[in-house]
C-alpha positions as a printed Julia matrix, in Angstrom:
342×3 Matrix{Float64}:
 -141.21   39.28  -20.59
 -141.22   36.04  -22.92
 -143.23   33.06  -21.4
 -140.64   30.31  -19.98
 -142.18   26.96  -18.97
 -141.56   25.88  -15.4
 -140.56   22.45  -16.53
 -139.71   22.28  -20.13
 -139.13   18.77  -22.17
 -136.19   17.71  -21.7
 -136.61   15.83  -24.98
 -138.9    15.3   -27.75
 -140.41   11.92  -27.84
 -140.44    9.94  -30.84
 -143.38    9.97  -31.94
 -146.0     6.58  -31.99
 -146.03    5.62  -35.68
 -145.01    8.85  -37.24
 -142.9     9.23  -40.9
 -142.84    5.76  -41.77
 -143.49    3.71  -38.44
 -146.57    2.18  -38.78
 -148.05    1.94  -35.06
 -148.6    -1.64  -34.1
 -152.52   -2.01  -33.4
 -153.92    0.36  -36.0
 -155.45   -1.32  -38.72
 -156.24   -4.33  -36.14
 -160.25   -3.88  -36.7
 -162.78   -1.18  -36.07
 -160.42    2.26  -35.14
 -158.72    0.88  -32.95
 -161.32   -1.96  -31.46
 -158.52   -4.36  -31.07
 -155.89   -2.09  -30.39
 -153.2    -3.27  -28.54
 -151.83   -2.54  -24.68
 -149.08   -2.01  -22.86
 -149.22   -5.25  -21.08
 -149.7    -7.2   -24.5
 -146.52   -5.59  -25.61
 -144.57   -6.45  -22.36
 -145.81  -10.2   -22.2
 -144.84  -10.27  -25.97
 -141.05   -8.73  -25.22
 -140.72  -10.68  -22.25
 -141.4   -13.82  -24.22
 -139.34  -12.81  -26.98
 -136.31  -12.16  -24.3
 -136.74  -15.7   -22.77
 -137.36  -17.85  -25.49
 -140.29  -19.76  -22.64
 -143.75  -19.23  -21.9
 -143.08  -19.98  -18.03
 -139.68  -17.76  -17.82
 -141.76  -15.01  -18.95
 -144.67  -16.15  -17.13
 -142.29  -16.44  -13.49
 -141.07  -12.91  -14.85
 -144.03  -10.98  -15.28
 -145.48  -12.94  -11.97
 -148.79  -14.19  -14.41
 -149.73  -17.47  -15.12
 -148.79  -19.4   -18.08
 -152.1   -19.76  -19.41
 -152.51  -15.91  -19.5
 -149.11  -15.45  -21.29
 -150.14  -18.08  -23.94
 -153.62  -16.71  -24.47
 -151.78  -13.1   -25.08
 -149.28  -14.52  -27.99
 -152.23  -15.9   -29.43
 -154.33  -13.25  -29.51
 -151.52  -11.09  -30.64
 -151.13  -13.76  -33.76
 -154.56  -14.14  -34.65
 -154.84  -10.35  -34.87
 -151.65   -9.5   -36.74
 -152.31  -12.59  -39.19
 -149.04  -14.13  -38.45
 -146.49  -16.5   -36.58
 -144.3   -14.29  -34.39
 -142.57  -17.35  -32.82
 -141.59  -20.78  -34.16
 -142.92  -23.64  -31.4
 -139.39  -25.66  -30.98
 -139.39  -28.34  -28.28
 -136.82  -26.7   -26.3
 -138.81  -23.59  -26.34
 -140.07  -20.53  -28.76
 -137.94  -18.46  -31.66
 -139.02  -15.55  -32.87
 -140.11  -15.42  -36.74
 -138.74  -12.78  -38.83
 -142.53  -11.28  -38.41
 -141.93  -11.39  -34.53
 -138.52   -9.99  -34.8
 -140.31   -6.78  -36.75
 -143.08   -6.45  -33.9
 -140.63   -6.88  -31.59
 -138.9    -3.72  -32.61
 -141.79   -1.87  -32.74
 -142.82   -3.37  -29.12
 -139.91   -2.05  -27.51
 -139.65    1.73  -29.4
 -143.82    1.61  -28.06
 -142.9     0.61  -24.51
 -140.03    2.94  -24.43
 -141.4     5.93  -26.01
 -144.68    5.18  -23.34
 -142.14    5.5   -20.54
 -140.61    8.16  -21.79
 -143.96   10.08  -21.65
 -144.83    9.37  -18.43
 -141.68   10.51  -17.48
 -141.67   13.94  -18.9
 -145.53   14.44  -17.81
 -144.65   13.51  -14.07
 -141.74   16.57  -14.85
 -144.33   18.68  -15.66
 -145.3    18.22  -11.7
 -142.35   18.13  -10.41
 -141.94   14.12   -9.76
 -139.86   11.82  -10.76
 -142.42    8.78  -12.03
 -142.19    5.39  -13.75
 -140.28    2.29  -13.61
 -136.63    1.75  -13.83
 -135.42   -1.46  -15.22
 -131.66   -2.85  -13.92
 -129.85   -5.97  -13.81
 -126.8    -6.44  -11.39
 -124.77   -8.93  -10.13
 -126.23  -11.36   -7.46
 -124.06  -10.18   -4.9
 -125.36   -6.29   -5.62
 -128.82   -7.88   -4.53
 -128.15   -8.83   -0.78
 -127.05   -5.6     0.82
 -126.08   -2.79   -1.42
 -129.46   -2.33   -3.34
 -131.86   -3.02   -1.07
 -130.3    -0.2     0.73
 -130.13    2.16   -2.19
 -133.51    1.51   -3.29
 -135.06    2.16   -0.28
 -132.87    5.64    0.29
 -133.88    6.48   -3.72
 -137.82    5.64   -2.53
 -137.71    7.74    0.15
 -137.3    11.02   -1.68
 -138.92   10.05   -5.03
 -141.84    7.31   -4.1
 -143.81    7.65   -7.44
 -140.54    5.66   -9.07
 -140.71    1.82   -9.08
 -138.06   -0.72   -9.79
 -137.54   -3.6   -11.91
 -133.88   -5.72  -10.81
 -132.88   -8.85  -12.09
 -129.8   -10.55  -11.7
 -127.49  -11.93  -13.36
 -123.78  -12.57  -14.83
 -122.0   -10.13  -16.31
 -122.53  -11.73  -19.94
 -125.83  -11.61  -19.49
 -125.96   -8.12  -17.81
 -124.31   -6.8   -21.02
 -126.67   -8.48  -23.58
 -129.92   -6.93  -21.31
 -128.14   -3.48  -21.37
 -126.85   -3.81  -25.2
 -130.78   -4.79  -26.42
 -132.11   -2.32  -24.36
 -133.99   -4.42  -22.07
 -133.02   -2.93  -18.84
 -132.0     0.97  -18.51
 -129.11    0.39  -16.41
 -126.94   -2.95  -15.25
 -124.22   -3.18  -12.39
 -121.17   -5.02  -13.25
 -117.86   -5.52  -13.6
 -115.79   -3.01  -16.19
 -114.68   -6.15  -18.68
 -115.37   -7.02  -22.44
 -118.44   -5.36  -23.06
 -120.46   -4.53  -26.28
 -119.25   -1.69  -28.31
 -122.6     0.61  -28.2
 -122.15    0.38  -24.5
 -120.57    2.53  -22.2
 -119.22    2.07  -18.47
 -120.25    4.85  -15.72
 -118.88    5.54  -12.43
 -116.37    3.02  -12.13
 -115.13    1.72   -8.76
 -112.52   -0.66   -7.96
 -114.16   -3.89   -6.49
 -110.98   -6.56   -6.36
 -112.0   -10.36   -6.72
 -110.78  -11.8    -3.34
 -109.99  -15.04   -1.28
 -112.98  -15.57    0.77
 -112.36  -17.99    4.26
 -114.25  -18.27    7.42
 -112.34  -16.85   10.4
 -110.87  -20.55   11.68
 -109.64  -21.37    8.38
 -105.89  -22.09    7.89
 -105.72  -19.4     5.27
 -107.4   -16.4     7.21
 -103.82  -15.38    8.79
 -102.28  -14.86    5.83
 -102.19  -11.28    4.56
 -102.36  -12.29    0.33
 -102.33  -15.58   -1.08
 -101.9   -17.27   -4.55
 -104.62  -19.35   -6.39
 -101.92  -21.8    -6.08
 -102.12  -21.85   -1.9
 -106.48  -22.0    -2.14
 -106.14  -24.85   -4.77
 -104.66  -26.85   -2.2
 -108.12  -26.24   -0.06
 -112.01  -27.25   -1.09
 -113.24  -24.66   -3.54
 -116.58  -23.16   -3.4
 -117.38  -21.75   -6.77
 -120.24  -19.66   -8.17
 -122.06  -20.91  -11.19
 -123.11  -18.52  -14.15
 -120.42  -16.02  -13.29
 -118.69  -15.7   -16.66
 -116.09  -14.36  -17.41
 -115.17  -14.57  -13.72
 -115.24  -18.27  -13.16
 -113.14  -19.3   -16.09
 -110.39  -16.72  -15.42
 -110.19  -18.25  -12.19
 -109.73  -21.54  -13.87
 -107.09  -20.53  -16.34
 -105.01  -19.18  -13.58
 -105.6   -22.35  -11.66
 -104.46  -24.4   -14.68
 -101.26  -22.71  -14.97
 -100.0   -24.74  -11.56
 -101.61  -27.56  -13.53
 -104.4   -28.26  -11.17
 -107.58  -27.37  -11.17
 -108.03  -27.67   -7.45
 -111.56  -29.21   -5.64
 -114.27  -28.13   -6.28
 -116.82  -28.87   -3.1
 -119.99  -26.98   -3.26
 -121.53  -25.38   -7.35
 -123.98  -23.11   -6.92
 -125.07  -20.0    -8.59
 -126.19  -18.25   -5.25
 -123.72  -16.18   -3.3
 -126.19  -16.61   -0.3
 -126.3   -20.63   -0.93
 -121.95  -20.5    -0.59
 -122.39  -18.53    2.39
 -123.04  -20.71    5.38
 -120.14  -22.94    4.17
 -117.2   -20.7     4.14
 -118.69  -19.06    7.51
 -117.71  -22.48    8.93
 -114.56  -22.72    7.17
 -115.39  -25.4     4.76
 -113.84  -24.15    1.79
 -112.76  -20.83   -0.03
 -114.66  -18.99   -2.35
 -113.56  -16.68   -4.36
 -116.01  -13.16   -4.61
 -115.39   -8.88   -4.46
 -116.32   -7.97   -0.94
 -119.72   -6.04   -2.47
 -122.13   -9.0    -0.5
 -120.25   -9.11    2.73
 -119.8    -6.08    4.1
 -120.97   -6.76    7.44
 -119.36  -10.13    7.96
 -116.05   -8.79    7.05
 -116.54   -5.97    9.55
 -118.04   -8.51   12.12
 -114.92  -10.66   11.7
 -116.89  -13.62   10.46
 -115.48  -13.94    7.41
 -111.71  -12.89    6.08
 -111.53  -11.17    2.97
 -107.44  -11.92    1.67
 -105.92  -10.84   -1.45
 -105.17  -12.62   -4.24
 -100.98  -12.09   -4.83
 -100.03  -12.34   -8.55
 -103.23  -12.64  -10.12
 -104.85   -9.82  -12.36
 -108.37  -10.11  -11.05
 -107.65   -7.81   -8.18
 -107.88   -5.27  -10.2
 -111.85   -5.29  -11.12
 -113.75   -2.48  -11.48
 -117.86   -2.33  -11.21
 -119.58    0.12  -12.7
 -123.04    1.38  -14.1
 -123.4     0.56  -17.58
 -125.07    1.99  -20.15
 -125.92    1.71  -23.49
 -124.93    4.61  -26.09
 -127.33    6.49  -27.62
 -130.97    4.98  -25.46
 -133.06    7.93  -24.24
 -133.24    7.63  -20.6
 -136.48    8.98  -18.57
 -135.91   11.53  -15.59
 -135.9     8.85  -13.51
 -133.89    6.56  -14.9
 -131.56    9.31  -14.82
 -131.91   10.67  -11.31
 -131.37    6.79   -9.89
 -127.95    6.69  -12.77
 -126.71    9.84  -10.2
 -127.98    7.93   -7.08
 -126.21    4.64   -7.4
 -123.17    6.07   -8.95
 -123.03    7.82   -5.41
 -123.81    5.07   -3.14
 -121.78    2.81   -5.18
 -118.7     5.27   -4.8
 -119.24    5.67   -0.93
 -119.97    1.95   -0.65
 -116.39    1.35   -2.07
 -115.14    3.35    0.07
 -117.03    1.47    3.31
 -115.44   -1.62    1.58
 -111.76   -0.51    1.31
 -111.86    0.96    4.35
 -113.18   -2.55    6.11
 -110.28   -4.75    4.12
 -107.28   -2.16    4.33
 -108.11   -1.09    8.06
């Protein structure tokens, strides 16, 4: 009987520096003396991806100083300016744009590694990157990721959120593995996964005028104080072209670009927001807070999704948490149309 493997390679890795890819820290000194690691490569990306010292310093949860003294070791070896110093922050040189694609192929071939060895014994290992909207953060993943940790504890997580533009770009340059958002314009080598409807609703505290209504217009909340999120393009500005076409732009009463921040106001009926019902779940069943339609307008029909990008390997369990969250985002839907359409 042939020998099988118990837990084959799912893949084969690409491998570090082979037919033409010259592995960044060879010829850096005495074989390999001053070769580099991991967490060089990942201060250098996260740099790179910021454009600032102290975002990438606030990222990586490091000092400043130790990000700094990194770059410039990582110059001084290489023999070259990977970042032009501008005064409103750093810009990668077309040397540092070269490392940097080398960086990341290191990193994600590294992961990918780790990945298939933890296979080998059965485990799903490593770190899985995401970015998701803010109001994913307050209920919704804290839940899943503790469910997820529960059966496979050797796998770690990395969120940060954001806007959906910027969730796109993260996902596109292969910064994160995975990003929850809404299914709009999106870069072409991306690709949406299970998509659930999530409609962009009038949010009111229970005592406001509007919370009787069944649906309202953008035109009836104009004529209310508005409580808008900040950094939520494409959202924001649809809102605002719909507003415009009533030729007002209503009143804007509290900018912020925290869902949590908005919160306490339209609990006590000081204004409507406008949000999908993913971060209030349990105010909407509690009766707190009234989640109304929006009559006539096209953003009730939003979808979220996982998305993806094309053709990036994926580790076991970056794939295994794909599966997860596509299921507890489809049953969490389901929790949420259920609480709105009782």
């Amino acid at each position: 009987m042939p020998w099988k493997a118990s837990a084959p390679f799912r893949r084969s890795v690409r491998p570090f520096g082979g037919d033409g890819e010259r592995v960044i820290g060879r010829g850096l000194g005495e074989e390999g003396s001053n070769r580099m690691h991991a967490s060089i490569l990942k201060y250098f990306v996260s740099v790179a991806r910021s454009g600032s010292i102290r975002k990438a310093s606030e990222e990586l949860h490091v000092a400043s100083s130790a990000v700094s003294r990194q770059i410039k070791k990582l110059e001084d070896e290489l023999g070259i300016a990977l970042f032009e110093r501008l005064s409103n922050g750093l810009r990668l040189t077309v040397a540092g744009e070269n490392v940097l694609r080398h960086a990341r192929v290191t990193l994600e071939n590294f992961e990918l590694l780790r990945s298939d060895l933890g296979a080998l014994q059965g485990k799903k290992t490593g770190r899985v990157q995401m970015s998701c909207l803010d109001s994913l953060a307050i209920q919704f993943l804290p839940d899943m990721v503790n469910a997820f940790h529960r059966i496979h504890p050797g796998v770690s997580f990395h969120i940060h959120t954001a806007g959906h533009g910027n969730i796109s770009s993260l996902v596109a340059e292969g910064d994160v593995d995975m990003g929850l958002t809404f299914d709009l314009a999106r870069p072409d080598d991306t690709e949406m996964l299970f998509r659930v409807p999530m409609p962009l609703m009038a949010f009111v505290g229970r005592d406001h005028p509007l919370a009787k209504l069944r649906e309202v217009s953008l035109a009836e909340c104009a004529q209310y104080d508005l409580l808008l999120q900040l950094d939520t393009q494409p959202i924001r500005s649809l809102i605002e072209i719909e507003l415009s076409v009533f030729e007002r732009t209503g009143r804007p009463f509290v900018l912020s670009n925290s869902q949590m921040m908005l919160k306490p106001f339209i609990l006590s009926g000081q204004g409507v927001a406008f949000f999908t019902p993913i971060g209030f779940l349990a105010e909407i069943r509690s009766g707190d807070l009234v989640a109304i339609p929006l009559s006539g307008s096209r953003l009730q029909n939003l979808h979220v999704g996982i998305l993806v990008q094309r053709r990036r390997q994926r580790t076991h369990a970056a794939e295994a948490v794909i599966e997860f969250v596509g299921a507890e985002l489809q049953r969490f839907s389901d929790q949420i149309m259920e609480s709105i359409h009782p």
